[in-house]
Amino acid sequence: SPMLNFNKNSDHNAKILLQSMADMGLRNVTKAQLARAISKAEEDAMGLKRKLVELFKSNESAGDDVSVVLLGRPYVVLSQTLNKGIPDIFTGMGIRAWYQDMLPSEDEASRLKNLLEKIPWHFAANILRAAEWVARKKNLYPVLITAFKCAPDSFIIEYFKQLMDLFSKPYLIIQ
């Protein structure tokens, strides 16, 4: 399996994919074709992200209605098997359940800036960033769904609790 790094440019990943494909005997694809395909996929992903954020923004403020934001790794939170049916439980009670990727990425003055810069794990940093955003909002509550044996998840649980305590925000952690 090729090891791609999406923090690098599409040309870098295209080079890695090209080598991997050549190793599998697929030599009729060019690096330029792969770079274009990666760029197109990134554009499409950003377009979908914008649509999700717009869906959240257009539905988030419904007076005094309570909503939850599900925080965690996408493969845990979005899997019906791994999320233990938590989203369905909330929606079954008439509580809107959002996922952290649907939140606007507005840069407010973060109390976690120094910590977030030091955390080497992409998903862990995103979870804490979203948790802080939720903690600042009225009638929006965080539900952290973790795979506790995952080292980064076990690491951030204590930071998550401290953050919620800082804002006096009720929360739920599901492991």
JSON list of C-alpha atoms in Angstrom, two decimals:
[
{"chain": "A", "resi": 1, "resn": "SER", "atom": "CA", "xyz": [0.00, 0.00, 0.00]},
{"chain": "A", "resi": 2, "resn": "PRO", "atom": "CA", "xyz": [1.38, 3.39, -0.83]},
{"chain": "A", "resi": 3, "resn": "MET", "atom": "CA", "xyz": [1.82, 5.75, 2.12]},
{"chain": "A", "resi": 4, "resn": "LEU", "atom": "CA", "xyz": [0.36, 9.09, 1.06]},
{"chain": "A", "resi": 5, "resn": "ASN", "atom": "CA", "xyz": [0.77, 12.29, 3.00]},
{"chain": "A", "resi": 6, "resn": "PHE", "atom": "CA", "xyz": [-2.08, 14.72, 2.36]},
{"chain": "A", "resi": 7, "resn": "ASN", "atom": "CA", "xyz": [-0.22, 17.47, 4.18]},
{"chain": "A", "resi": 8, "resn": "LYS", "atom": "CA", "xyz": [2.07, 17.55, 1.14]},
{"chain": "A", "resi": 9, "resn": "ASN", "atom": "CA", "xyz": [1.13, 18.72, -2.35]},
{"chain": "A", "resi": 10, "resn": "SER", "atom": "CA", "xyz": [-0.63, 16.53, -4.89]},
{"chain": "A", "resi": 11, "resn": "ASP", "atom": "CA", "xyz": [2.57, 16.23, -6.95]},
{"chain": "A", "resi": 12, "resn": "HIS", "atom": "CA", "xyz": [4.28, 14.46, -4.01]},
{"chain": "A", "resi": 13, "resn": "ASN", "atom": "CA", "xyz": [1.44, 11.97, -3.65]},
{"chain": "A", "resi": 14, "resn": "ALA", "atom": "CA", "xyz": [1.18, 11.49, -7.41]},
{"chain": "A", "resi": 15, "resn": "LYS", "atom": "CA", "xyz": [4.85, 10.46, -7.49]},
{"chain": "A", "resi": 16, "resn": "ILE", "atom": "CA", "xyz": [4.25, 7.87, -4.74]},
{"chain": "A", "resi": 17, "resn": "LEU", "atom": "CA", "xyz": [1.11, 6.55, -6.43]},
{"chain": "A", "resi": 18, "resn": "LEU", "atom": "CA", "xyz": [2.85, 6.38, -9.79]},
{"chain": "A", "resi": 19, "resn": "GLN", "atom": "CA", "xyz": [5.62, 4.22, -8.33]},
{"chain": "A", "resi": 20, "resn": "SER", "atom": "CA", "xyz": [3.11, 1.98, -6.58]},
{"chain": "A", "resi": 21, "resn": "MET", "atom": "CA", "xyz": [1.09, 1.56, -9.75]},
{"chain": "A", "resi": 22, "resn": "ALA", "atom": "CA", "xyz": [4.25, 0.79, -11.73]},
{"chain": "A", "resi": 23, "resn": "ASP", "atom": "CA", "xyz": [5.13, -1.88, -9.15]},
{"chain": "A", "resi": 24, "resn": "MET", "atom": "CA", "xyz": [1.73, -3.46, -9.84]},
{"chain": "A", "resi": 25, "resn": "GLY", "atom": "CA", "xyz": [2.37, -3.41, -13.59]},
{"chain": "A", "resi": 26, "resn": "LEU", "atom": "CA", "xyz": [0.15, -0.39, -14.34]},
{"chain": "A", "resi": 27, "resn": "ARG", "atom": "CA", "xyz": [2.51, 1.77, -16.39]},
{"chain": "A", "resi": 28, "resn": "ASN", "atom": "CA", "xyz": [0.10, 3.62, -18.70]},
{"chain": "A", "resi": 29, "resn": "VAL", "atom": "CA", "xyz": [-0.80, 6.37, -16.19]},
{"chain": "A", "resi": 30, "resn": "THR", "atom": "CA", "xyz": [1.26, 9.55, -16.07]},
{"chain": "A", "resi": 31, "resn": "LYS", "atom": "CA", "xyz": [2.27, 11.57, -13.05]},
{"chain": "A", "resi": 32, "resn": "ALA", "atom": "CA", "xyz": [0.38, 14.56, -14.50]},
{"chain": "A", "resi": 33, "resn": "GLN", "atom": "CA", "xyz": [-2.81, 12.49, -14.78]},
{"chain": "A", "resi": 34, "resn": "LEU", "atom": "CA", "xyz": [-2.49, 11.37, -11.18]},
{"chain": "A", "resi": 35, "resn": "ALA", "atom": "CA", "xyz": [-1.78, 14.91, -9.95]},
{"chain": "A", "resi": 36, "resn": "ARG", "atom": "CA", "xyz": [-4.89, 16.18, -11.78]},
{"chain": "A", "resi": 37, "resn": "ALA", "atom": "CA", "xyz": [-7.00, 13.36, -10.32]},
{"chain": "A", "resi": 38, "resn": "ILE", "atom": "CA", "xyz": [-5.76, 14.11, -6.79]},
{"chain": "A", "resi": 39, "resn": "SER", "atom": "CA", "xyz": [-6.41, 17.85, -7.24]},
{"chain": "A", "resi": 40, "resn": "LYS", "atom": "CA", "xyz": [-9.92, 17.11, -8.54]},
{"chain": "A", "resi": 41, "resn": "ALA", "atom": "CA", "xyz": [-10.61, 14.80, -5.59]},
{"chain": "A", "resi": 42, "resn": "GLU", "atom": "CA", "xyz": [-9.41, 17.51, -3.17]},
{"chain": "A", "resi": 43, "resn": "GLU", "atom": "CA", "xyz": [-11.67, 20.11, -4.84]},
{"chain": "A", "resi": 44, "resn": "ASP", "atom": "CA", "xyz": [-14.64, 17.74, -4.69]},
{"chain": "A", "resi": 45, "resn": "ALA", "atom": "CA", "xyz": [-13.95, 16.98, -1.01]},
{"chain": "A", "resi": 46, "resn": "MET", "atom": "CA", "xyz": [-13.78, 20.70, -0.18]},
{"chain": "A", "resi": 47, "resn": "GLY", "atom": "CA", "xyz": [-17.06, 21.26, -2.04]},
{"chain": "A", "resi": 48, "resn": "LEU", "atom": "CA", "xyz": [-18.75, 18.53, 0.00]},
{"chain": "A", "resi": 49, "resn": "LYS", "atom": "CA", "xyz": [-17.29, 19.98, 3.21]},
{"chain": "A", "resi": 50, "resn": "ARG", "atom": "CA", "xyz": [-18.76, 23.40, 2.32]},
{"chain": "A", "resi": 51, "resn": "LYS", "atom": "CA", "xyz": [-22.17, 21.80, 1.75]},
{"chain": "A", "resi": 52, "resn": "LEU", "atom": "CA", "xyz": [-22.04, 20.04, 5.12]},
{"chain": "A", "resi": 53, "resn": "VAL", "atom": "CA", "xyz": [-21.10, 23.28, 6.87]},
{"chain": "A", "resi": 54, "resn": "GLU", "atom": "CA", "xyz": [-23.94, 25.11, 5.12]},
{"chain": "A", "resi": 55, "resn": "LEU", "atom": "CA", "xyz": [-26.37, 22.37, 6.18]},
{"chain": "A", "resi": 56, "resn": "PHE", "atom": "CA", "xyz": [-25.23, 22.80, 9.79]},
{"chain": "A", "resi": 57, "resn": "LYS", "atom": "CA", "xyz": [-25.39, 26.61, 9.64]},
{"chain": "A", "resi": 58, "resn": "SER", "atom": "CA", "xyz": [-28.87, 26.63, 8.12]},
{"chain": "A", "resi": 59, "resn": "ASN", "atom": "CA", "xyz": [-30.23, 24.23, 10.76]},
{"chain": "A", "resi": 60, "resn": "GLU", "atom": "CA", "xyz": [-28.19, 24.82, 13.92]},
{"chain": "A", "resi": 61, "resn": "SER", "atom": "CA", "xyz": [-30.12, 27.60, 15.58]},
{"chain": "A", "resi": 62, "resn": "ALA", "atom": "CA", "xyz": [-33.63, 26.49, 16.27]},
{"chain": "A", "resi": 63, "resn": "GLY", "atom": "CA", "xyz": [-34.37, 28.58, 19.34]},
{"chain": "A", "resi": 64, "resn": "ASP", "atom": "CA", "xyz": [-33.83, 26.67, 22.54]},
{"chain": "A", "resi": 65, "resn": "ASP", "atom": "CA", "xyz": [-33.54, 23.25, 20.88]},
{"chain": "A", "resi": 66, "resn": "VAL", "atom": "CA", "xyz": [-30.67, 21.16, 22.19]},
{"chain": "A", "resi": 67, "resn": "SER", "atom": "CA", "xyz": [-28.30, 19.56, 19.70]},
{"chain": "A", "resi": 68, "resn": "VAL", "atom": "CA", "xyz": [-25.23, 17.38, 20.06]},
{"chain": "A", "resi": 69, "resn": "VAL", "atom": "CA", "xyz": [-22.04, 17.26, 18.07]},
{"chain": "A", "resi": 70, "resn": "LEU", "atom": "CA", "xyz": [-20.51, 13.83, 17.71]},
{"chain": "A", "resi": 71, "resn": "LEU", "atom": "CA", "xyz": [-16.75, 14.07, 18.08]},
{"chain": "A", "resi": 72, "resn": "GLY", "atom": "CA", "xyz": [-14.29, 11.37, 17.14]},
{"chain": "A", "resi": 73, "resn": "ARG", "atom": "CA", "xyz": [-12.48, 9.65, 14.35]},
{"chain": "A", "resi": 74, "resn": "PRO", "atom": "CA", "xyz": [-14.67, 9.38, 11.24]},
{"chain": "A", "resi": 75, "resn": "TYR", "atom": "CA", "xyz": [-14.25, 5.63, 10.96]},
{"chain": "A", "resi": 76, "resn": "VAL", "atom": "CA", "xyz": [-15.57, 5.26, 14.54]},
{"chain": "A", "resi": 77, "resn": "VAL", "atom": "CA", "xyz": [-18.30, 7.91, 14.66]},
{"chain": "A", "resi": 78, "resn": "LEU", "atom": "CA", "xyz": [-19.68, 7.30, 11.17]},
{"chain": "A", "resi": 79, "resn": "SER", "atom": "CA", "xyz": [-19.67, 3.50, 11.36]},
{"chain": "A", "resi": 80, "resn": "GLN", "atom": "CA", "xyz": [-23.02, 2.10, 12.47]},
{"chain": "A", "resi": 81, "resn": "THR", "atom": "CA", "xyz": [-21.18, -0.81, 14.04]},
{"chain": "A", "resi": 82, "resn": "LEU", "atom": "CA", "xyz": [-18.52, 1.16, 15.91]},
{"chain": "A", "resi": 83, "resn": "ASN", "atom": "CA", "xyz": [-20.71, 4.11, 16.99]},
{"chain": "A", "resi": 84, "resn": "LYS", "atom": "CA", "xyz": [-23.00, 1.73, 18.90]},
{"chain": "A", "resi": 85, "resn": "GLY", "atom": "CA", "xyz": [-26.11, 3.38, 17.43]},
{"chain": "A", "resi": 86, "resn": "ILE", "atom": "CA", "xyz": [-25.47, 6.60, 19.36]},
{"chain": "A", "resi": 87, "resn": "PRO", "atom": "CA", "xyz": [-26.54, 8.97, 16.54]},
{"chain": "A", "resi": 88, "resn": "ASP", "atom": "CA", "xyz": [-29.82, 7.07, 16.15]},
{"chain": "A", "resi": 89, "resn": "ILE", "atom": "CA", "xyz": [-30.47, 7.23, 19.88]},
{"chain": "A", "resi": 90, "resn": "PHE", "atom": "CA", "xyz": [-30.21, 11.02, 19.86]},
{"chain": "A", "resi": 91, "resn": "THR", "atom": "CA", "xyz": [-32.26, 11.52, 16.71]},
{"chain": "A", "resi": 92, "resn": "GLY", "atom": "CA", "xyz": [-34.85, 9.06, 18.06]},
{"chain": "A", "resi": 93, "resn": "MET", "atom": "CA", "xyz": [-35.26, 11.41, 21.04]},
{"chain": "A", "resi": 94, "resn": "GLY", "atom": "CA", "xyz": [-35.71, 14.38, 18.72]},
{"chain": "A", "resi": 95, "resn": "ILE", "atom": "CA", "xyz": [-32.20, 15.74, 19.37]},
{"chain": "A", "resi": 96, "resn": "ARG", "atom": "CA", "xyz": [-30.26, 16.87, 16.34]},
{"chain": "A", "resi": 97, "resn": "ALA", "atom": "CA", "xyz": [-26.93, 15.08, 16.03]},
{"chain": "A", "resi": 98, "resn": "TRP", "atom": "CA", "xyz": [-24.18, 16.69, 13.99]},
{"chain": "A", "resi": 99, "resn": "TYR", "atom": "CA", "xyz": [-20.68, 15.48, 13.17]},
{"chain": "A", "resi": 100, "resn": "GLN", "atom": "CA", "xyz": [-17.59, 17.59, 13.87]},
{"chain": "A", "resi": 101, "resn": "ASP", "atom": "CA", "xyz": [-16.76, 17.95, 10.16]},
{"chain": "A", "resi": 102, "resn": "MET", "atom": "CA", "xyz": [-19.99, 19.90, 9.73]},
{"chain": "A", "resi": 103, "resn": "LEU", "atom": "CA", "xyz": [-18.83, 22.72, 12.01]},
{"chain": "A", "resi": 104, "resn": "PRO", "atom": "CA", "xyz": [-17.64, 26.00, 10.54]},
{"chain": "A", "resi": 105, "resn": "SER", "atom": "CA", "xyz": [-13.88, 26.37, 10.75]},
{"chain": "A", "resi": 106, "resn": "GLU", "atom": "CA", "xyz": [-14.04, 29.89, 12.07]},
{"chain": "A", "resi": 107, "resn": "ASP", "atom": "CA", "xyz": [-10.82, 30.81, 13.82]},
{"chain": "A", "resi": 108, "resn": "GLU", "atom": "CA", "xyz": [-11.83, 32.09, 17.21]},
{"chain": "A", "resi": 109, "resn": "ALA", "atom": "CA", "xyz": [-9.21, 32.84, 19.82]},
{"chain": "A", "resi": 110, "resn": "SER", "atom": "CA", "xyz": [-8.38, 29.30, 20.85]},
{"chain": "A", "resi": 111, "resn": "ARG", "atom": "CA", "xyz": [-7.25, 28.54, 24.36]},
{"chain": "A", "resi": 112, "resn": "LEU", "atom": "CA", "xyz": [-5.76, 25.37, 22.91]},
{"chain": "A", "resi": 113, "resn": "LYS", "atom": "CA", "xyz": [-3.56, 26.99, 20.27]},
{"chain": "A", "resi": 114, "resn": "ASN", "atom": "CA", "xyz": [-0.27, 25.91, 21.85]},
{"chain": "A", "resi": 115, "resn": "LEU", "atom": "CA", "xyz": [-1.51, 22.39, 22.54]},
{"chain": "A", "resi": 116, "resn": "LEU", "atom": "CA", "xyz": [-2.97, 21.96, 19.05]},
{"chain": "A", "resi": 117, "resn": "GLU", "atom": "CA", "xyz": [0.35, 22.99, 17.49]},
{"chain": "A", "resi": 118, "resn": "LYS", "atom": "CA", "xyz": [2.13, 20.26, 19.46]},
{"chain": "A", "resi": 119, "resn": "ILE", "atom": "CA", "xyz": [-0.31, 17.37, 18.95]},
{"chain": "A", "resi": 120, "resn": "PRO", "atom": "CA", "xyz": [1.14, 15.13, 16.23]},
{"chain": "A", "resi": 121, "resn": "TRP", "atom": "CA", "xyz": [-2.18, 13.42, 15.48]},
{"chain": "A", "resi": 122, "resn": "HIS", "atom": "CA", "xyz": [-4.45, 14.97, 12.85]},
{"chain": "A", "resi": 123, "resn": "PHE", "atom": "CA", "xyz": [-7.74, 13.53, 14.13]},
{"chain": "A", "resi": 124, "resn": "ALA", "atom": "CA", "xyz": [-6.92, 14.19, 17.79]},
{"chain": "A", "resi": 125, "resn": "ALA", "atom": "CA", "xyz": [-6.23, 17.86, 17.04]},
{"chain": "A", "resi": 126, "resn": "ASN", "atom": "CA", "xyz": [-9.45, 18.14, 15.02]},
{"chain": "A", "resi": 127, "resn": "ILE", "atom": "CA", "xyz": [-11.46, 16.57, 17.84]},
{"chain": "A", "resi": 128, "resn": "LEU", "atom": "CA", "xyz": [-10.12, 19.03, 20.42]},
{"chain": "A", "resi": 129, "resn": "ARG", "atom": "CA", "xyz": [-10.55, 21.98, 18.04]},
{"chain": "A", "resi": 130, "resn": "ALA", "atom": "CA", "xyz": [-14.20, 21.01, 17.46]},
{"chain": "A", "resi": 131, "resn": "ALA", "atom": "CA", "xyz": [-14.73, 20.36, 21.18]},
{"chain": "A", "resi": 132, "resn": "GLU", "atom": "CA", "xyz": [-13.60, 23.87, 22.04]},
{"chain": "A", "resi": 133, "resn": "TRP", "atom": "CA", "xyz": [-15.89, 25.34, 19.35]},
{"chain": "A", "resi": 134, "resn": "VAL", "atom": "CA", "xyz": [-18.87, 23.37, 20.72]},
{"chain": "A", "resi": 135, "resn": "ALA", "atom": "CA", "xyz": [-18.02, 24.33, 24.31]},
{"chain": "A", "resi": 136, "resn": "ARG", "atom": "CA", "xyz": [-18.46, 28.00, 23.38]},
{"chain": "A", "resi": 137, "resn": "LYS", "atom": "CA", "xyz": [-21.98, 27.49, 21.97]},
{"chain": "A", "resi": 138, "resn": "LYS", "atom": "CA", "xyz": [-25.30, 27.60, 23.78]},
{"chain": "A", "resi": 139, "resn": "ASN", "atom": "CA", "xyz": [-27.57, 24.55, 23.42]},
{"chain": "A", "resi": 140, "resn": "LEU", "atom": "CA", "xyz": [-24.87, 22.57, 21.62]},
{"chain": "A", "resi": 141, "resn": "TYR", "atom": "CA", "xyz": [-23.26, 19.71, 23.55]},
{"chain": "A", "resi": 142, "resn": "PRO", "atom": "CA", "xyz": [-20.30, 17.46, 22.74]},
{"chain": "A", "resi": 143, "resn": "VAL", "atom": "CA", "xyz": [-20.44, 13.67, 22.65]},
{"chain": "A", "resi": 144, "resn": "LEU", "atom": "CA", "xyz": [-16.97, 12.16, 22.33]},
{"chain": "A", "resi": 145, "resn": "ILE", "atom": "CA", "xyz": [-17.04, 8.67, 20.83]},
{"chain": "A", "resi": 146, "resn": "THR", "atom": "CA", "xyz": [-13.64, 7.04, 21.13]},
{"chain": "A", "resi": 147, "resn": "ALA", "atom": "CA", "xyz": [-11.77, 3.90, 20.37]},
{"chain": "A", "resi": 148, "resn": "PHE", "atom": "CA", "xyz": [-10.10, 4.01, 23.76]},
{"chain": "A", "resi": 149, "resn": "LYS", "atom": "CA", "xyz": [-7.33, 1.56, 22.91]},
{"chain": "A", "resi": 150, "resn": "CYS", "atom": "CA", "xyz": [-6.26, 4.02, 20.23]},
{"chain": "A", "resi": 151, "resn": "ALA", "atom": "CA", "xyz": [-3.35, 5.86, 21.87]},
{"chain": "A", "resi": 152, "resn": "PRO", "atom": "CA", "xyz": [-4.25, 9.34, 20.55]},
{"chain": "A", "resi": 153, "resn": "ASP", "atom": "CA", "xyz": [-7.85, 8.91, 21.73]},
{"chain": "A", "resi": 154, "resn": "SER", "atom": "CA", "xyz": [-6.80, 7.88, 25.21]},
{"chain": "A", "resi": 155, "resn": "PHE", "atom": "CA", "xyz": [-4.40, 10.83, 25.26]},
{"chain": "A", "resi": 156, "resn": "ILE", "atom": "CA", "xyz": [-7.02, 13.47, 24.41]},
{"chain": "A", "resi": 157, "resn": "ILE", "atom": "CA", "xyz": [-9.75, 12.31, 26.79]},
{"chain": "A", "resi": 158, "resn": "GLU", "atom": "CA", "xyz": [-8.18, 14.13, 29.74]},
{"chain": "A", "resi": 159, "resn": "TYR", "atom": "CA", "xyz": [-7.70, 17.31, 27.67]},
{"chain": "A", "resi": 160, "resn": "PHE", "atom": "CA", "xyz": [-11.31, 17.04, 26.51]},
{"chain": "A", "resi": 161, "resn": "LYS", "atom": "CA", "xyz": [-12.57, 16.78, 30.11]},
{"chain": "A", "resi": 162, "resn": "GLN", "atom": "CA", "xyz": [-10.46, 19.74, 31.23]},
{"chain": "A", "resi": 163, "resn": "LEU", "atom": "CA", "xyz": [-11.72, 21.81, 28.32]},
{"chain": "A", "resi": 164, "resn": "MET", "atom": "CA", "xyz": [-15.34, 21.05, 29.13]},
{"chain": "A", "resi": 165, "resn": "ASP", "atom": "CA", "xyz": [-14.73, 21.87, 32.80]},
{"chain": "A", "resi": 166, "resn": "LEU", "atom": "CA", "xyz": [-13.12, 25.16, 31.77]},
{"chain": "A", "resi": 167, "resn": "PHE", "atom": "CA", "xyz": [-16.34, 26.15, 30.00]},
{"chain": "A", "resi": 168, "resn": "SER", "atom": "CA", "xyz": [-18.61, 24.44, 32.59]},
{"chain": "A", "resi": 169, "resn": "LYS", "atom": "CA", "xyz": [-20.07, 22.45, 29.72]},
{"chain": "A", "resi": 170, "resn": "PRO", "atom": "CA", "xyz": [-21.82, 19.11, 30.24]},
{"chain": "A", "resi": 171, "resn": "TYR", "atom": "CA", "xyz": [-20.48, 16.35, 27.98]},
{"chain": "A", "resi": 172, "resn": "LEU", "atom": "CA", "xyz": [-20.66, 12.65, 27.29]},
{"chain": "A", "resi": 173, "resn": "ILE", "atom": "CA", "xyz": [-17.77, 10.28, 26.56]},
{"chain": "A", "resi": 174, "resn": "ILE", "atom": "CA", "xyz": [-18.53, 6.91, 25.00]},
{"chain": "A", "resi": 175, "resn": "GLN", "atom": "CA", "xyz": [-15.70, 4.39, 24.80]}
]
